[in-house]
Short mmCIF file of N, CA and C in Angstrom, two decimals:
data_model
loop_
_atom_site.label_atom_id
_atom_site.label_comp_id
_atom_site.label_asym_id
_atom_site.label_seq_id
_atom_site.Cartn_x
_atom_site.Cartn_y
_atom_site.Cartn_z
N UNK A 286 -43.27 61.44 -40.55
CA UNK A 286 -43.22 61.31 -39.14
C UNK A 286 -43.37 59.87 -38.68
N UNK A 287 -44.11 59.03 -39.27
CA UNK A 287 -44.00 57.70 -39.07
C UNK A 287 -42.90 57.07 -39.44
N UNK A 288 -42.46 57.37 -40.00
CA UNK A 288 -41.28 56.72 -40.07
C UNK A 288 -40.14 57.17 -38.85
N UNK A 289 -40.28 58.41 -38.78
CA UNK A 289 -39.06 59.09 -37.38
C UNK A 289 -39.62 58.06 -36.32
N UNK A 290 -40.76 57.32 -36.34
CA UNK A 290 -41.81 56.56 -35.26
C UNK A 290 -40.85 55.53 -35.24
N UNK A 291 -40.94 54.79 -36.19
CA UNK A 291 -40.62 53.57 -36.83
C UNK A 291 -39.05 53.37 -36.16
N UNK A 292 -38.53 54.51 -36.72
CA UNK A 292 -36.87 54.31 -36.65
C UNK A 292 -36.92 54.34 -35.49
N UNK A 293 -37.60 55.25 -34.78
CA UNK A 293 -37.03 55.40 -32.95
C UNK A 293 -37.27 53.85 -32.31
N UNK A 294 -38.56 53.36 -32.57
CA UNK A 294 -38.80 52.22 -31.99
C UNK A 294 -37.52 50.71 -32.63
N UNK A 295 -37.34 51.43 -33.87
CA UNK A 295 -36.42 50.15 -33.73
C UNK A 295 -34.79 50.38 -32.99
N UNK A 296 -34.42 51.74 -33.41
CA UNK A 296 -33.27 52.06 -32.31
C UNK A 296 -33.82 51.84 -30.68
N UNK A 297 -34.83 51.74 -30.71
CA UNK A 297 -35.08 51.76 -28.90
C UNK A 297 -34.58 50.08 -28.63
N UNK A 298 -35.55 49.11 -29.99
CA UNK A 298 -35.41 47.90 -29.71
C UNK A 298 -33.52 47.47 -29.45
N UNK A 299 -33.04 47.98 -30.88
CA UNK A 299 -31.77 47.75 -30.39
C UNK A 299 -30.88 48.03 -29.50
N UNK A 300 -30.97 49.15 -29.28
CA UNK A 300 -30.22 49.34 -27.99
C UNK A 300 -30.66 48.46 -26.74
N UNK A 301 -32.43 48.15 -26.72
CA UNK A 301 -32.95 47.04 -25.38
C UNK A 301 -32.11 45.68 -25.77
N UNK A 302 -31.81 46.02 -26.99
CA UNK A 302 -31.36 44.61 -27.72
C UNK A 302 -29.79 44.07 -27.15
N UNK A 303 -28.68 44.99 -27.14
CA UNK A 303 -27.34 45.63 -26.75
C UNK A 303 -27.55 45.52 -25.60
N UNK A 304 -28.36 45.82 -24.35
CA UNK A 304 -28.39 46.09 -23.25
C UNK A 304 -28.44 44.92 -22.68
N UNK A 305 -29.96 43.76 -23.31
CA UNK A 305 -29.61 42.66 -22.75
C UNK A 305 -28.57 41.44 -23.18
N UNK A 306 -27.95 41.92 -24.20
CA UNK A 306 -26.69 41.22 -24.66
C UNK A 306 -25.54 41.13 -23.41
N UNK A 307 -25.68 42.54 -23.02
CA UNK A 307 -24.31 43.20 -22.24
C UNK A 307 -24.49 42.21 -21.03
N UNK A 308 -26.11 42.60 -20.34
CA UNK A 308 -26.17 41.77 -19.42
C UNK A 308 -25.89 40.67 -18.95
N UNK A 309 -26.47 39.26 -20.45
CA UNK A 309 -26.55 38.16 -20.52
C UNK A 309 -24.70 38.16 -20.52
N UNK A 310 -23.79 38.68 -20.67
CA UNK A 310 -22.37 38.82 -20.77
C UNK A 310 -21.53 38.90 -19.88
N UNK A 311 -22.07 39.96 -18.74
CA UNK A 311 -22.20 39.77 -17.44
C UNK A 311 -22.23 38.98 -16.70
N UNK A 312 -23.78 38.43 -17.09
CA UNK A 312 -23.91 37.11 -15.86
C UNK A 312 -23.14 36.19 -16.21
N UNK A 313 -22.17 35.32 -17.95
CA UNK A 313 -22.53 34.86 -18.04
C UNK A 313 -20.45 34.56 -16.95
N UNK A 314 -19.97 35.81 -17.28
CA UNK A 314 -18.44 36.17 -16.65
C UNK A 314 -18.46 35.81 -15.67
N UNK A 315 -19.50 36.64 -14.48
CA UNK A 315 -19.60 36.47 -13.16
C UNK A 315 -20.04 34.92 -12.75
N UNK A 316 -20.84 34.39 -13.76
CA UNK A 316 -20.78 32.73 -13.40
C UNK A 316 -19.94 32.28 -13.65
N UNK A 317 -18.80 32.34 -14.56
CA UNK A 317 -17.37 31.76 -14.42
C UNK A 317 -16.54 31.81 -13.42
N UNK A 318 -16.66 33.19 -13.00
CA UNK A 318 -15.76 33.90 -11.57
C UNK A 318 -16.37 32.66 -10.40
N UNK A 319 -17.94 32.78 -10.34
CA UNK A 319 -18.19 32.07 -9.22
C UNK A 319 -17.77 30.39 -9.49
N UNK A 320 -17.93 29.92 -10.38
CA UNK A 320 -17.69 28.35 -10.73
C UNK A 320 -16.11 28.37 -10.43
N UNK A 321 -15.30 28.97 -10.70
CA UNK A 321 -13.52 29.24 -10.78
C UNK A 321 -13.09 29.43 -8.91
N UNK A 322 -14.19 30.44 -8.46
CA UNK A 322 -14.21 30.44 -6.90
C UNK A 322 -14.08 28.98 -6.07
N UNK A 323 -15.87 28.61 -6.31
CA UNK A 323 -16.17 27.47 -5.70
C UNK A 323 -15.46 26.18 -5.90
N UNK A 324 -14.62 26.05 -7.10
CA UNK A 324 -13.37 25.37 -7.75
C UNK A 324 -12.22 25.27 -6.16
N UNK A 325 -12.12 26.55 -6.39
CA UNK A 325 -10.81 26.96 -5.58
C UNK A 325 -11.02 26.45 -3.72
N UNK A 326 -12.26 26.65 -3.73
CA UNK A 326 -12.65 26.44 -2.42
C UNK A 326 -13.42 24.74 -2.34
N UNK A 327 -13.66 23.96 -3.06
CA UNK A 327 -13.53 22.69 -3.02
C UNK A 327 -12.47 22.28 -2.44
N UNK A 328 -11.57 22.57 -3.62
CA UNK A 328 -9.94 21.93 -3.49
C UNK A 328 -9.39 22.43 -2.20
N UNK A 329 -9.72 23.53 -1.76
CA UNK A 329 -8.94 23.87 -0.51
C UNK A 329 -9.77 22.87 0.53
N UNK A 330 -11.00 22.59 0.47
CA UNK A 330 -11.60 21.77 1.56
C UNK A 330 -10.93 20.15 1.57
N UNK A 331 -10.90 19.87 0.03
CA UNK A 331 -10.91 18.52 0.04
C UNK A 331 -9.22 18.29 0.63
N UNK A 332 -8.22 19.94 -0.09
CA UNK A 332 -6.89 19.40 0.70
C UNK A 332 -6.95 19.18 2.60
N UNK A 333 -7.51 19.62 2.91
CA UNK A 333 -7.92 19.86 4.26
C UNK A 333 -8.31 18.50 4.80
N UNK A 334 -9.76 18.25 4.42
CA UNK A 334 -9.97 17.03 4.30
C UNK A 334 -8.93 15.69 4.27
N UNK A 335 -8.32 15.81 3.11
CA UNK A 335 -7.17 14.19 2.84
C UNK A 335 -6.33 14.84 3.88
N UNK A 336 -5.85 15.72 4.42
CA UNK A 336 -4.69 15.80 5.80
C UNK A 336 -5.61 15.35 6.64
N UNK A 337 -6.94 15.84 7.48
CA UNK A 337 -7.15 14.72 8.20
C UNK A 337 -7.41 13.49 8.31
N UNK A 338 -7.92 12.99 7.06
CA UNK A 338 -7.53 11.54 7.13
C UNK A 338 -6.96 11.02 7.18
N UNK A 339 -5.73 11.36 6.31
CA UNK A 339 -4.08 10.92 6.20
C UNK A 339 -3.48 10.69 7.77
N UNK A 340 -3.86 11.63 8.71
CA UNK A 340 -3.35 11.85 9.99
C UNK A 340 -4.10 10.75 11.30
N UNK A 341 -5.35 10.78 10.06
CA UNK A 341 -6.41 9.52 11.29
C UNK A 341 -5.83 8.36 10.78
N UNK A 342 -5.47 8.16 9.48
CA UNK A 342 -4.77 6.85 8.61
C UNK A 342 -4.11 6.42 9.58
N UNK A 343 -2.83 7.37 9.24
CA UNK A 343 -1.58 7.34 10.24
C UNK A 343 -1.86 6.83 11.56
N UNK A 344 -2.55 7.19 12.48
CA UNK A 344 -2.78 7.24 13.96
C UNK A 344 -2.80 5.84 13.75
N UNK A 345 -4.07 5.52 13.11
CA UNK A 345 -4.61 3.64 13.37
C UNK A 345 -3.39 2.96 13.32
N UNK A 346 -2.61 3.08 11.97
CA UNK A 346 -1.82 2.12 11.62
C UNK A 346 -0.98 1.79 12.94
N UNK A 347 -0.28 3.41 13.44
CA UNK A 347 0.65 3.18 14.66
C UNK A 347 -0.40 2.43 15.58
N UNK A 348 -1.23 2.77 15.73
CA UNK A 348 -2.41 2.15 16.86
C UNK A 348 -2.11 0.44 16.88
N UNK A 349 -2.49 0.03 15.49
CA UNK A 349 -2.53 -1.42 15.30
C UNK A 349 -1.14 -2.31 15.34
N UNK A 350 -0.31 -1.34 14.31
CA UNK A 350 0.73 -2.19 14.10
C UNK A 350 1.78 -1.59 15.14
N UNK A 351 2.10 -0.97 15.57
CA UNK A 351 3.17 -0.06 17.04
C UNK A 351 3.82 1.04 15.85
N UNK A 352 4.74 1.28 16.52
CA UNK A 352 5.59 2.37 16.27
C UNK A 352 6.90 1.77 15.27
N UNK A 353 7.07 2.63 14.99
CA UNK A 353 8.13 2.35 13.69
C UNK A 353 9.40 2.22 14.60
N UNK A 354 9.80 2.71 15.84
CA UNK A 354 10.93 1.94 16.77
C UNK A 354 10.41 0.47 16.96
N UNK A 355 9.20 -0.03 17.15
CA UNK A 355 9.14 -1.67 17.68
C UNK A 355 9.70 -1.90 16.43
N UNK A 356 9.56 -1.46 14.69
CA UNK A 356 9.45 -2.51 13.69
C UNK A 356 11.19 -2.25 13.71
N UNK A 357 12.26 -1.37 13.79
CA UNK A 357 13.50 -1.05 13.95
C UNK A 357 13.72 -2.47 14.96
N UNK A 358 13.31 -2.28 16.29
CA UNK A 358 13.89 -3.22 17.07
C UNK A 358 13.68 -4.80 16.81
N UNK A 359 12.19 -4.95 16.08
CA UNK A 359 12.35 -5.88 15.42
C UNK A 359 13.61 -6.40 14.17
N UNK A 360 13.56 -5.78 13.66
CA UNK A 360 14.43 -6.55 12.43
C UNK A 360 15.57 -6.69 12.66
N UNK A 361 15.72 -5.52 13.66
CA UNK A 361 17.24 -6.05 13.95
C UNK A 361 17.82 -6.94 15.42
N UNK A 362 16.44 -7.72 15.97
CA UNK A 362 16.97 -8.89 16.80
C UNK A 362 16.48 -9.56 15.46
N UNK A 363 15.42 -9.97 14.25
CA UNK A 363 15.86 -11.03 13.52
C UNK A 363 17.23 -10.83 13.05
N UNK A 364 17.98 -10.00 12.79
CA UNK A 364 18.93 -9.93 11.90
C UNK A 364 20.29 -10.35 12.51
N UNK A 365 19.85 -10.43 14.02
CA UNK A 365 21.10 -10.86 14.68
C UNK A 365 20.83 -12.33 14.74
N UNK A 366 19.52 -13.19 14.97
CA UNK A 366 19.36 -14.16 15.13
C UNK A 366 19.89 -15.38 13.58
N UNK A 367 19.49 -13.78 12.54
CA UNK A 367 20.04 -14.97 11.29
C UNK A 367 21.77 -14.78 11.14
N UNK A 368 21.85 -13.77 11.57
CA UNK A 368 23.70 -13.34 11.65
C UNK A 368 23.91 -14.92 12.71
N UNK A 369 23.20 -15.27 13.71
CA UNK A 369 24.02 -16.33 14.71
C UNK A 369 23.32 -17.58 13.87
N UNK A 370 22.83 -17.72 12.88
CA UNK A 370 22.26 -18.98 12.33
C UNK A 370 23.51 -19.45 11.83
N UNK A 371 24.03 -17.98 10.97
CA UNK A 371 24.61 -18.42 9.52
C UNK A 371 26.04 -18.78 10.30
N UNK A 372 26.54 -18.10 11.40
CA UNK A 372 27.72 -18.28 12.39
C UNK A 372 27.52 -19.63 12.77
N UNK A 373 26.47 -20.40 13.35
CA UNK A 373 26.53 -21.53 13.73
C UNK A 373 26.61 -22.61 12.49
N UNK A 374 25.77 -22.04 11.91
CA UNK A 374 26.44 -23.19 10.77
C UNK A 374 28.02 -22.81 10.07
N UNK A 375 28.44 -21.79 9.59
CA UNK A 375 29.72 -21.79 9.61
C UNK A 375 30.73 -22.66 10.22
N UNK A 376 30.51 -22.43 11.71
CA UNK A 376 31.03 -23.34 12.45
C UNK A 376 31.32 -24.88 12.70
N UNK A 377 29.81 -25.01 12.00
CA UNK A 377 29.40 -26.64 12.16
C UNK A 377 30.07 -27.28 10.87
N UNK A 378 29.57 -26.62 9.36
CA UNK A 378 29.31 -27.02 8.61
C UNK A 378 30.98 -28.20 7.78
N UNK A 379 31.79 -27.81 8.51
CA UNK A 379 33.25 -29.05 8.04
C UNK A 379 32.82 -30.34 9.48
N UNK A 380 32.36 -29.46 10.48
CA UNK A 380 32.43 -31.31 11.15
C UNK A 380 31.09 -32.33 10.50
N UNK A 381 29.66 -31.33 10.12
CA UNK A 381 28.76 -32.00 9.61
C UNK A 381 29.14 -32.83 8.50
N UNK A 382 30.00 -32.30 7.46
CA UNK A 382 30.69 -33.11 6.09
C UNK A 382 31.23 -34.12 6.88
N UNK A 383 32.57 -33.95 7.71
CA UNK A 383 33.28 -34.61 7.91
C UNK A 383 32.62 -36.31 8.41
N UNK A 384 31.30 -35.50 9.53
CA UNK A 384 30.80 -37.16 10.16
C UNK A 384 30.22 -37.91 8.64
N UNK A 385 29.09 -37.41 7.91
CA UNK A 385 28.66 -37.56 6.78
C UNK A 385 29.42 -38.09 5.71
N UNK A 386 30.57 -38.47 5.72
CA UNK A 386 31.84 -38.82 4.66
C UNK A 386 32.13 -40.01 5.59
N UNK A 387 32.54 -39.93 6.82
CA UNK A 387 32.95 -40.94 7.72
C UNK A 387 31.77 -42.51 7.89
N UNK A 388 30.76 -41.80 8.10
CA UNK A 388 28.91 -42.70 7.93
C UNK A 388 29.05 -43.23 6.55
N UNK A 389 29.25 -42.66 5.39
CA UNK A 389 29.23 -43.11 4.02
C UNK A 389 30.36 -44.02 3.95
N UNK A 390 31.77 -44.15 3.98
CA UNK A 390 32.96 -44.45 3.85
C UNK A 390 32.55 -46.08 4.86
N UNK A 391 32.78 -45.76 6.39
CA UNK A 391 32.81 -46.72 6.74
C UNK A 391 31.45 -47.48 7.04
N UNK A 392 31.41 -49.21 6.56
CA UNK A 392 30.79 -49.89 6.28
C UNK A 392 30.49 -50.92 7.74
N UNK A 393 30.02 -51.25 8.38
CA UNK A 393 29.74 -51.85 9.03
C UNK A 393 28.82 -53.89 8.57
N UNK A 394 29.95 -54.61 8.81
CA UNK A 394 29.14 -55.88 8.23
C UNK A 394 28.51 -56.67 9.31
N UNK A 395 27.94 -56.39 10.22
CA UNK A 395 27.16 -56.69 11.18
C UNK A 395 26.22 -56.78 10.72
N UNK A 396 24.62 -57.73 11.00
CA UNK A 396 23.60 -57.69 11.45
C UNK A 396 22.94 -56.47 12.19
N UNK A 397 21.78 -56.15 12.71
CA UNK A 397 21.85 -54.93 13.47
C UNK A 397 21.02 -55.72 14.40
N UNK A 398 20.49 -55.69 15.68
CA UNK A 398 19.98 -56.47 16.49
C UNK A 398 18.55 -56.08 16.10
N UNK A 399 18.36 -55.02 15.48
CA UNK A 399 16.35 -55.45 15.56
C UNK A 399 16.15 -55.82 14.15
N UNK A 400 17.37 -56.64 13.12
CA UNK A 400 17.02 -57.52 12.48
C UNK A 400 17.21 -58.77 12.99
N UNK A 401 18.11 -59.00 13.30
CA UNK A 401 18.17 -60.28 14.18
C UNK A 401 17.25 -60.94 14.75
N UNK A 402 16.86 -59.46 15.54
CA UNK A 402 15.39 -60.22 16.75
C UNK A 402 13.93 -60.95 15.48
N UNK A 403 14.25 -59.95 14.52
CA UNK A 403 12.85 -61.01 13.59
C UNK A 403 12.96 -62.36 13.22
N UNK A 404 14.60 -62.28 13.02
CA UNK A 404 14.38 -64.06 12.20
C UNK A 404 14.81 -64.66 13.47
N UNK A 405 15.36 -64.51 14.70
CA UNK A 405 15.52 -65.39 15.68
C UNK A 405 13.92 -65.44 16.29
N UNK A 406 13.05 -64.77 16.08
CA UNK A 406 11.14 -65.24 16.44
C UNK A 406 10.96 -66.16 16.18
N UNK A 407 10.26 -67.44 16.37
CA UNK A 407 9.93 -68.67 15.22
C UNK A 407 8.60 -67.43 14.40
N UNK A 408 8.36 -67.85 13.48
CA UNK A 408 7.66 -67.24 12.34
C UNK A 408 6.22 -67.97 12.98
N UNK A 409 5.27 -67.48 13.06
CA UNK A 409 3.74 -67.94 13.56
C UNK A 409 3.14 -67.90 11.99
N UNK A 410 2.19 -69.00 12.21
CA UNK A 410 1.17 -69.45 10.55
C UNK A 410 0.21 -68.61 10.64
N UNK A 411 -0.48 -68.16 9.95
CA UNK A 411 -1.35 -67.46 9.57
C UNK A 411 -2.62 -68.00 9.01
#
């Protein structure tokens, strides 16, 4: 009979044994479920989150720098101003050679009068 003792108490142990296995198995699932949850619901905050910033980003920039029509209307009065640069020099650029060849070519053997005026000074001693 001690022994039928014996055996029961150790089948009792094992099965307490099994039981808190199962448990500890349980919790350890349902803490995955919840960590996998709170995962899911981070990321949904933080997407939430970067759209409103992104949108406050956005706001300032237009705030500071204007609207993406001023930067349109900008570039394209520079773009006309360098379109009339490159036109004006087009235009210019055979009479500019031409004087520039004419200045080089012809020689002038004159004196120029504000050399003149130095050596016609008498020279003062020092």
């Amino acid at each position: 009979m001690a022994e039928g003792r014996e055996n029961w108490a150790v089948d009792e142990l094992l099965k307490a044994e099994e039981e808190a296995n199962n448990i500890i198995k349980t919790a350890q699932k349902e803490r995955e479920k919840k960590i996998k949850e709170a995962k899911v619901a981070a990321d949904q905050e933080i997407a939430v989150f970067r759209r409103e910033e992104e949108t406050k980003y956005n706001q300032e920039i237009l705030r500071r720098f204007g609207s993406t029509k001023e930067e349109e209307e900008l570039e394209r009065k520079t773009k006309a101003e360098i379109d009339k640069i490159y036109a004006d020099y087009e235009a210019n650029k055979l009479a500019v050679v031409d004087m520039l060849i004419k200045r080089v070519i012809e020689v002038k053997l004159e004196v120029p009068r504000v050399v003149k005026g130095q050596f016609e000074q008498p020279q003062q001693n020092l």
